[in-house]
XYZ file of C-alpha atoms in Angstrom:
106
model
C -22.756 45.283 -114.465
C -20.305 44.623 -117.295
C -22.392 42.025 -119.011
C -25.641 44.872 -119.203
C -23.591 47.286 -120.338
C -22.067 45.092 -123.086
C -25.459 43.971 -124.046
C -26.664 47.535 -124.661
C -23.114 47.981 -126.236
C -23.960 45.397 -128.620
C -26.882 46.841 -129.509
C -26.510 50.289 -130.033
C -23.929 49.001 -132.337
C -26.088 46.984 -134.537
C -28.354 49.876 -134.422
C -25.772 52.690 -135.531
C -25.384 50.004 -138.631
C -28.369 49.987 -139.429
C -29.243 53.953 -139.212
C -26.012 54.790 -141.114
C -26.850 52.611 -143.780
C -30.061 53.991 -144.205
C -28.851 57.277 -144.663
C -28.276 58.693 -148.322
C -24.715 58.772 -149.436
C -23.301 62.510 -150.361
C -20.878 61.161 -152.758
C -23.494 60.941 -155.406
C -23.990 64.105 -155.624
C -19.879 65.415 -155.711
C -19.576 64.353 -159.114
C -22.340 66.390 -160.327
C -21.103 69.356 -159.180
C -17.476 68.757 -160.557
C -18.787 67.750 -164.037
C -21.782 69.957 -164.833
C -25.144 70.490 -163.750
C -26.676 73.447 -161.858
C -26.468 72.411 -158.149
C -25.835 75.168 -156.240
C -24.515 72.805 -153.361
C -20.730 72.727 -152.285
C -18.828 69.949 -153.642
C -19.509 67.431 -150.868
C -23.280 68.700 -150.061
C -24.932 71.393 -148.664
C -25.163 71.505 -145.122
C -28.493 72.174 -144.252
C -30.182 71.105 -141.340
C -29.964 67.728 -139.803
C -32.445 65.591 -140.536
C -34.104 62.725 -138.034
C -31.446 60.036 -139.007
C -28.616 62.440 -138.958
C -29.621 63.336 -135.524
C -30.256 60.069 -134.351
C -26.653 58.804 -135.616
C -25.058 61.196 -133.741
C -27.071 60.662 -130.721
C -26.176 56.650 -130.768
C -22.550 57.557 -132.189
C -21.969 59.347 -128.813
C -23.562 56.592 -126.523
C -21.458 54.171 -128.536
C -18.201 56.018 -127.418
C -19.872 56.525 -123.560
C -20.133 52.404 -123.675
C -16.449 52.167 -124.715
C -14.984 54.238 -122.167
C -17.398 52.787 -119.490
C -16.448 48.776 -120.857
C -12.579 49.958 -120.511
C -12.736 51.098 -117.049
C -14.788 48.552 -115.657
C -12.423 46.140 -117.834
C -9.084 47.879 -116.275
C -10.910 47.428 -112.656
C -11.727 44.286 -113.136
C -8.019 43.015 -114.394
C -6.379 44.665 -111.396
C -7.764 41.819 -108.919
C -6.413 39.082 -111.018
C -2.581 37.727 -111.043
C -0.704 37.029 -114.193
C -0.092 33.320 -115.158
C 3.209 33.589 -113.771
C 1.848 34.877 -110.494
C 0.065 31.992 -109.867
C 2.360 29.538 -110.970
C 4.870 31.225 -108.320
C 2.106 31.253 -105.249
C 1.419 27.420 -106.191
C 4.915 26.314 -106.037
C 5.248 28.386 -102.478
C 2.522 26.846 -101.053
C 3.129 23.140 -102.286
C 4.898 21.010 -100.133
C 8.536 19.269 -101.711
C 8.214 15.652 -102.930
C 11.288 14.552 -100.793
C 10.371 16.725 -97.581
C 10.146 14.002 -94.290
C 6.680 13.172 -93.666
C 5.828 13.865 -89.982
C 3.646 11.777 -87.935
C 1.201 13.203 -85.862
């Protein structure tokens, strides 16, 4: 279960890459509104409607941050079934039997 869900982890990451850097940067058009020009936008954009990409980002944005929480509690339930190094190292040594203990026959 944690292996398909960091597979599709994986992915919708690569994908949210790709759609953000599709997407047209509103930066561009800050500068023409400080320095001249007649944009009637607000300094970082208008915010009209959301187009398809905009949209879509979001969509894979918030199944991103679904896969993270699901990927930390599996992790956390995962981890609570295993010992620490010490752990072992301390059940070993109770269960091993001394060097110098008398060897009895059978």
């Amino acid at each position: 279960m944690f292996q398909i869900i960091l597979t599709i982890h994986i992915l919708i990451a690569f994908v949210l890459i790709v759609m953000v850097l599709l997407q047209q940067g509103k930066g561009a058009d800050a500068g023409a509104n400080f320095g001249g020009g007649s944009s009637s936008n607000s300094v970082f954009g208008s915010g009209g409607s959301a187009t398809f990409l905009s949209r879509t980002t979001a969509l894979l944005a918030t199944l991103f941050f679904i896969t993270s929480l699901t990927l930390a509690y599996l992790g956390g339930q995962q981890a609570k079934g295993y010992q620490s190094v010490t752990q072992q190292l301390e059940a070993q040594k109770a269960t091993e039997v001394p060097s110098n203990a008398p060897v009895v026959p059978n």
